[in-house]
Amino acid sequence: MREKIIHKAAELFLTLGFKSVTMDDIAQEMGISKKTIYVHFANKTKLVEAVTFELFETICDGIDTICEASNNPIEELYDIKMFVMNHLKSEKSSPQFQLKKYYPQIFDALKLKQFEKMHDSVKESLQKGVDTELFRSNINVDFISRMYFNGMTGIKDGSIFPTEIYTMEYLMESYLEYHLRAIVTDKGFQILNKFITSNQS
């Protein structure tokens, strides 16, 4: 039952936002009593926390699977971008923004977990790119990994990139190209160019 509640709550939070969905809404959607939810979650904050970290784990598992299967680090980043975009398709509200505004402690804890996960996997990917001569040998892998995380987090800031001007798809696509153009070798650019061209057609 705990898993079912998390699953339904995630669906509602991503569609309607963390703020607007009440415990009553979740109970009604599931056809259960509110008491049943409180058996598993002491309050809404605990539920939001459980949902947030569950979604994070799901995305991490998906990314790990992509990394294991990919042919090269450039393809890997594009596959991850597609995977994340598909995952975020159900987001009608801006959950990141609402989480930051109404549940700042959960937001900060999540951001730290995201950084730890992404920093390690991006460093590994960058090193693979250097070893296979797709990325320049003189890049500072640790620095670039931190810059990449900072940029990926930054493009989600609606005050800098308003949604009425930029779609998330455009931002992710453009940022990825911007990031890769800075570090690829000529050999890497040939692979990158195929993705740029196929995305423009």
PDB file of N, CA and C in Angstrom, residues 87-149:
ATOM      1  N   HIS A  87      10.737  11.471 -18.967  1.00  0.00           N
ATOM      2  CA  HIS A  87      10.322  11.392 -17.572  1.00  0.00           C
ATOM      3  C   HIS A  87       9.606  12.653 -17.119  1.00  0.00           C
ATOM      4  N   LEU A  88      10.065  13.785 -17.661  1.00  0.00           N
ATOM      5  CA  LEU A  88       9.503  15.064 -17.226  1.00  0.00           C
ATOM      6  C   LEU A  88       8.278  15.472 -18.028  1.00  0.00           C
ATOM      7  N   LYS A  89       7.931  14.677 -19.050  1.00  0.00           N
ATOM      8  CA  LYS A  89       6.784  15.014 -19.910  1.00  0.00           C
ATOM      9  C   LYS A  89       5.499  15.171 -19.106  1.00  0.00           C
ATOM     10  N   SER A  90       5.389  14.391 -18.012  1.00  0.00           N
ATOM     11  CA  SER A  90       4.159  14.444 -17.230  1.00  0.00           C
ATOM     12  C   SER A  90       4.107  15.669 -16.308  1.00  0.00           C
ATOM     13  N   GLU A  91       5.191  16.436 -16.288  1.00  0.00           N
ATOM     14  CA  GLU A  91       5.211  17.606 -15.404  1.00  0.00           C
ATOM     15  C   GLU A  91       4.459  18.763 -16.030  1.00  0.00           C
ATOM     16  N   LYS A  92       3.261  19.023 -15.545  1.00  0.00           N
ATOM     17  CA  LYS A  92       2.488  20.164 -16.052  1.00  0.00           C
ATOM     18  C   LYS A  92       2.833  21.406 -15.230  1.00  0.00           C
ATOM     19  N   SER A  93       3.052  21.183 -13.930  1.00  0.00           N
ATOM     20  CA  SER A  93       3.431  22.302 -13.059  1.00  0.00           C
ATOM     21  C   SER A  93       4.947  22.363 -13.054  1.00  0.00           C
ATOM     22  N   SER A  94       5.517  23.296 -12.313  1.00  0.00           N
ATOM     23  CA  SER A  94       6.986  23.288 -12.233  1.00  0.00           C
ATOM     24  C   SER A  94       7.369  22.740 -10.861  1.00  0.00           C
ATOM     25  N   PRO A  95       7.452  21.403 -10.744  1.00  0.00           N
ATOM     26  CA  PRO A  95       7.689  20.782  -9.442  1.00  0.00           C
ATOM     27  C   PRO A  95       8.977  21.224  -8.765  1.00  0.00           C
ATOM     28  N   GLN A  96      10.052  21.437  -9.557  1.00  0.00           N
ATOM     29  CA  GLN A  96      11.327  21.864  -8.960  1.00  0.00           C
ATOM     30  C   GLN A  96      11.130  23.163  -8.188  1.00  0.00           C
ATOM     31  N   PHE A  97      10.463  24.112  -8.860  1.00  0.00           N
ATOM     32  CA  PHE A  97      10.254  25.436  -8.280  1.00  0.00           C
ATOM     33  C   PHE A  97       9.390  25.341  -7.020  1.00  0.00           C
ATOM     34  N   GLN A  98       8.303  24.542  -7.105  1.00  0.00           N
ATOM     35  CA  GLN A  98       7.404  24.398  -5.951  1.00  0.00           C
ATOM     36  C   GLN A  98       8.104  23.709  -4.779  1.00  0.00           C
ATOM     37  N   LEU A  99       8.915  22.730  -5.095  1.00  0.00           N
ATOM     38  CA  LEU A  99       9.652  22.017  -4.056  1.00  0.00           C
ATOM     39  C   LEU A  99      10.580  22.992  -3.328  1.00  0.00           C
ATOM     40  N   LYS A 100      11.271  23.817  -4.118  1.00  0.00           N
ATOM     41  CA  LYS A 100      12.213  24.790  -3.555  1.00  0.00           C
ATOM     42  C   LYS A 100      11.485  25.802  -2.673  1.00  0.00           C
ATOM     43  N   LYS A 101      10.310  26.221  -3.148  1.00  0.00           N
ATOM     44  CA  LYS A 101       9.559  27.275  -2.443  1.00  0.00           C
ATOM     45  C   LYS A 101       8.873  26.758  -1.172  1.00  0.00           C
ATOM     46  N   TYR A 102       8.226  25.603  -1.262  1.00  0.00           N
ATOM     47  CA  TYR A 102       7.395  25.128  -0.149  1.00  0.00           C
ATOM     48  C   TYR A 102       8.066  24.064   0.728  1.00  0.00           C
ATOM     49  N   TYR A 103       9.056  23.366   0.150  1.00  0.00           N
ATOM     50  CA  TYR A 103       9.752  22.326   0.922  1.00  0.00           C
ATOM     51  C   TYR A 103      11.260  22.496   0.756  1.00  0.00           C
ATOM     52  N   PRO A 104      11.795  23.646   1.204  1.00  0.00           N
ATOM     53  CA  PRO A 104      13.214  23.947   0.933  1.00  0.00           C
ATOM     54  C   PRO A 104      14.197  22.899   1.470  1.00  0.00           C
ATOM     55  N   GLN A 105      13.882  22.311   2.622  1.00  0.00           N
ATOM     56  CA  GLN A 105      14.823  21.317   3.190  1.00  0.00           C
ATOM     57  C   GLN A 105      14.895  20.067   2.317  1.00  0.00           C
ATOM     58  N   ILE A 106      13.734  19.638   1.821  1.00  0.00           N
ATOM     59  CA  ILE A 106      13.711  18.463   0.937  1.00  0.00           C
ATOM     60  C   ILE A 106      14.439  18.812  -0.358  1.00  0.00           C
ATOM     61  N   PHE A 107      14.189  20.022  -0.857  1.00  0.00           N
ATOM     62  CA  PHE A 107      14.830  20.478  -2.099  1.00  0.00           C
ATOM     63  C   PHE A 107      16.359  20.448  -1.955  1.00  0.00           C
ATOM     64  N   ASP A 108      16.867  20.982  -0.835  1.00  0.00           N
ATOM     65  CA  ASP A 108      18.320  21.031  -0.622  1.00  0.00           C
ATOM     66  C   ASP A 108      18.919  19.629  -0.504  1.00  0.00           C
ATOM     67  N   ALA A 109      18.204  18.752   0.214  1.00  0.00           N
ATOM     68  CA  ALA A 109      18.688  17.372   0.383  1.00  0.00           C
ATOM     69  C   ALA A 109      18.725  16.656  -0.961  1.00  0.00           C
ATOM     70  N   LEU A 110      17.701  16.899  -1.778  1.00  0.00           N
ATOM     71  CA  LEU A 110      17.626  16.280  -3.101  1.00  0.00           C
ATOM     72  C   LEU A 110      18.749  16.803  -3.998  1.00  0.00           C
ATOM     73  N   LYS A 111      18.968  18.105  -3.946  1.00  0.00           N
ATOM     74  CA  LYS A 111      20.001  18.711  -4.794  1.00  0.00           C
ATOM     75  C   LYS A 111      21.373  18.118  -4.467  1.00  0.00           C
ATOM     76  N   LEU A 112      21.623  17.904  -3.172  1.00  0.00           N
ATOM     77  CA  LEU A 112      22.884  17.316  -2.741  1.00  0.00           C
ATOM     78  C   LEU A 112      23.025  15.890  -3.278  1.00  0.00           C
ATOM     79  N   LYS A 113      21.941  15.109  -3.173  1.00  0.00           N
ATOM     80  CA  LYS A 113      21.956  13.735  -3.685  1.00  0.00           C
ATOM     81  C   LYS A 113      22.162  13.722  -5.200  1.00  0.00           C
ATOM     82  N   GLN A 114      21.474  14.657  -5.886  1.00  0.00           N
ATOM     83  CA  GLN A 114      21.618  14.751  -7.350  1.00  0.00           C
ATOM     84  C   GLN A 114      23.059  15.073  -7.711  1.00  0.00           C
ATOM     85  N   PHE A 115      23.655  16.009  -6.947  1.00  0.00           N
ATOM     86  CA  PHE A 115      25.033  16.397  -7.244  1.00  0.00           C
ATOM     87  C   PHE A 115      25.981  15.213  -7.055  1.00  0.00           C
ATOM     88  N   GLU A 116      25.828  14.502  -5.926  1.00  0.00           N
ATOM     89  CA  GLU A 116      26.726  13.362  -5.652  1.00  0.00           C
ATOM     90  C   GLU A 116      26.633  12.321  -6.757  1.00  0.00           C
ATOM     91  N   LYS A 117      25.408  12.024  -7.148  1.00  0.00           N
ATOM     92  CA  LYS A 117      25.170  11.009  -8.189  1.00  0.00           C
ATOM     93  C   LYS A 117      25.737  11.485  -9.530  1.00  0.00           C
ATOM     94  N   MET A 118      25.379  12.713  -9.902  1.00  0.00           N
ATOM     95  CA  MET A 118      25.735  13.218 -11.223  1.00  0.00           C
ATOM     96  C   MET A 118      27.234  13.496 -11.329  1.00  0.00           C
ATOM     97  N   HIS A 119      27.815  14.009 -10.245  1.00  0.00           N
ATOM     98  CA  HIS A 119      29.240  14.346 -10.251  1.00  0.00           C
ATOM     99  C   HIS A 119      30.069  13.093 -10.556  1.00  0.00           C
ATOM    100  N   ASP A 120      29.738  11.992  -9.893  1.00  0.00           N
ATOM    101  CA  ASP A 120      30.477  10.748 -10.112  1.00  0.00           C
ATOM    102  C   ASP A 120      30.263  10.200 -11.520  1.00  0.00           C
ATOM    103  N   SER A 121      28.993  10.138 -11.950  1.00  0.00           N
ATOM    104  CA  SER A 121      28.743   9.512 -13.255  1.00  0.00           C
ATOM    105  C   SER A 121      29.244  10.394 -14.406  1.00  0.00           C
ATOM    106  N   VAL A 122      29.167  11.723 -14.247  1.00  0.00           N
ATOM    107  CA  VAL A 122      29.678  12.613 -15.305  1.00  0.00           C
ATOM    108  C   VAL A 122      31.205  12.546 -15.358  1.00  0.00           C
ATOM    109  N   LYS A 123      31.849  12.476 -14.203  1.00  0.00           N
ATOM    110  CA  LYS A 123      33.316  12.361 -14.180  1.00  0.00           C
ATOM    111  C   LYS A 123      33.773  11.091 -14.907  1.00  0.00           C
ATOM    112  N   GLU A 124      33.063  10.002 -14.621  1.00  0.00           N
ATOM    113  CA  GLU A 124      33.366   8.713 -15.256  1.00  0.00           C
ATOM    114  C   GLU A 124      33.200   8.817 -16.777  1.00  0.00           C
ATOM    115  N   SER A 125      32.100   9.442 -17.179  1.00  0.00           N
ATOM    116  CA  SER A 125      31.791   9.604 -18.595  1.00  0.00           C
ATOM    117  C   SER A 125      32.828  10.497 -19.288  1.00  0.00           C
ATOM    118  N   LEU A 126      33.217  11.582 -18.618  1.00  0.00           N
ATOM    119  CA  LEU A 126      34.223  12.490 -19.186  1.00  0.00           C
ATOM    120  C   LEU A 126      35.560  11.772 -19.351  1.00  0.00           C
ATOM    121  N   GLN A 127      35.926  10.984 -18.353  1.00  0.00           N
ATOM    122  CA  GLN A 127      37.183  10.251 -18.411  1.00  0.00           C
ATOM    123  C   GLN A 127      37.173   9.254 -19.576  1.00  0.00           C
ATOM    124  N   LYS A 128      36.016   8.622 -19.763  1.00  0.00           N
ATOM    125  CA  LYS A 128      35.855   7.669 -20.875  1.00  0.00           C
ATOM    126  C   LYS A 128      36.046   8.406 -22.210  1.00  0.00           C
ATOM    127  N   GLY A 129      35.516   9.622 -22.265  1.00  0.00           N
ATOM    128  CA  GLY A 129      35.649  10.436 -23.476  1.00  0.00           C
ATOM    129  C   GLY A 129      37.093  10.810 -23.757  1.00  0.00           C
ATOM    130  N   VAL A 130      37.829  11.129 -22.689  1.00  0.00           N
ATOM    131  CA  VAL A 130      39.254  11.464 -22.831  1.00  0.00           C
ATOM    132  C   VAL A 130      40.029  10.223 -23.294  1.00  0.00           C
ATOM    133  N   ASP A 131      39.743   9.085 -22.648  1.00  0.00           N
ATOM    134  CA  ASP A 131      40.458   7.835 -22.962  1.00  0.00           C
ATOM    135  C   ASP A 131      40.213   7.379 -24.403  1.00  0.00           C
ATOM    136  N   THR A 132      39.028   7.666 -24.929  1.00  0.00           N
ATOM    137  CA  THR A 132      38.709   7.233 -26.294  1.00  0.00           C
ATOM    138  C   THR A 132      38.955   8.346 -27.327  1.00  0.00           C
ATOM    139  N   GLU A 133      39.614   9.421 -26.839  1.00  0.00           N
ATOM    140  CA  GLU A 133      39.995  10.560 -27.697  1.00  0.00           C
ATOM    141  C   GLU A 133      38.814  11.296 -28.320  1.00  0.00           C
ATOM    142  N   LEU A 134      37.652  11.213 -27.670  1.00  0.00           N
ATOM    143  CA  LEU A 134      36.487  11.984 -28.143  1.00  0.00           C
ATOM    144  C   LEU A 134      36.465  13.348 -27.452  1.00  0.00           C
ATOM    145  N   PHE A 135      37.037  13.411 -26.240  1.00  0.00           N
ATOM    146  CA  PHE A 135      37.148  14.668 -25.503  1.00  0.00           C
ATOM    147  C   PHE A 135      38.619  15.049 -25.387  1.00  0.00           C
ATOM    148  N   ARG A 136      38.887  16.352 -25.302  1.00  0.00           N
ATOM    149  CA  ARG A 136      40.264  16.835 -25.222  1.00  0.00           C
ATOM    150  C   ARG A 136      40.981  16.262 -23.994  1.00  0.00           C
ATOM    151  N   SER A 137      42.238  15.910 -24.170  1.00  0.00           N
ATOM    152  CA  SER A 137      42.991  15.261 -23.086  1.00  0.00           C
ATOM    153  C   SER A 137      43.343  16.231 -21.969  1.00  0.00           C
ATOM    154  N   ASN A 138      43.305  17.544 -22.253  1.00  0.00           N
ATOM    155  CA  ASN A 138      43.741  18.513 -21.239  1.00  0.00           C
ATOM    156  C   ASN A 138      42.579  19.096 -20.425  1.00  0.00           C
ATOM    157  N   ILE A 139      41.384  18.509 -20.515  1.00  0.00           N
ATOM    158  CA  ILE A 139      40.274  19.056 -19.712  1.00  0.00           C
ATOM    159  C   ILE A 139      40.427  18.637 -18.245  1.00  0.00           C
ATOM    160  N   ASN A 140      39.948  19.515 -17.355  1.00  0.00           N
ATOM    161  CA  ASN A 140      39.931  19.181 -15.934  1.00  0.00           C
ATOM    162  C   ASN A 140      38.587  18.487 -15.666  1.00  0.00           C
ATOM    163  N   VAL A 141      38.643  17.159 -15.556  1.00  0.00           N
ATOM    164  CA  VAL A 141      37.440  16.332 -15.457  1.00  0.00           C
ATOM    165  C   VAL A 141      36.552  16.730 -14.265  1.00  0.00           C
ATOM    166  N   ASP A 142      37.183  16.991 -13.128  1.00  0.00           N
ATOM    167  CA  ASP A 142      36.415  17.357 -11.933  1.00  0.00           C
ATOM    168  C   ASP A 142      35.714  18.703 -12.130  1.00  0.00           C
ATOM    169  N   PHE A 143      36.432  19.677 -12.654  1.00  0.00           N
ATOM    170  CA  PHE A 143      35.875  21.016 -12.877  1.00  0.00           C
ATOM    171  C   PHE A 143      34.713  20.973 -13.880  1.00  0.00           C
ATOM    172  N   ILE A 144      34.929  20.292 -15.005  1.00  0.00           N
ATOM    173  CA  ILE A 144      33.892  20.228 -16.053  1.00  0.00           C
ATOM    174  C   ILE A 144      32.641  19.526 -15.527  1.00  0.00           C
ATOM    175  N   SER A 145      32.839  18.504 -14.715  1.00  0.00           N
ATOM    176  CA  SER A 145      31.709  17.777 -14.140  1.00  0.00           C
ATOM    177  C   SER A 145      30.867  18.709 -13.259  1.00  0.00           C
ATOM    178  N   ARG A 146      31.536  19.541 -12.459  1.00  0.00           N
ATOM    179  CA  ARG A 146      30.826  20.492 -11.587  1.00  0.00           C
ATOM    180  C   ARG A 146      30.126  21.563 -12.427  1.00  0.00           C
ATOM    181  N   MET A 147      30.798  22.030 -13.468  1.00  0.00           N
ATOM    182  CA  MET A 147      30.208  23.041 -14.365  1.00  0.00           C
ATOM    183  C   MET A 147      28.956  22.489 -15.049  1.00  0.00           C
ATOM    184  N   TYR A 148      29.039  21.222 -15.455  1.00  0.00           N
ATOM    185  CA  TYR A 148      27.910  20.586 -16.145  1.00  0.00           C
ATOM    186  C   TYR A 148      26.697  20.512 -15.214  1.00  0.00           C
ATOM    187  N   PHE A 149      26.943  20.093 -13.976  1.00  0.00           N
ATOM    188  CA  PHE A 149      25.850  20.008 -12.999  1.00  0.00           C
ATOM    189  C   PHE A 149      25.245  21.387 -12.759  1.00  0.00           C
TER     190      PHE A 149
END
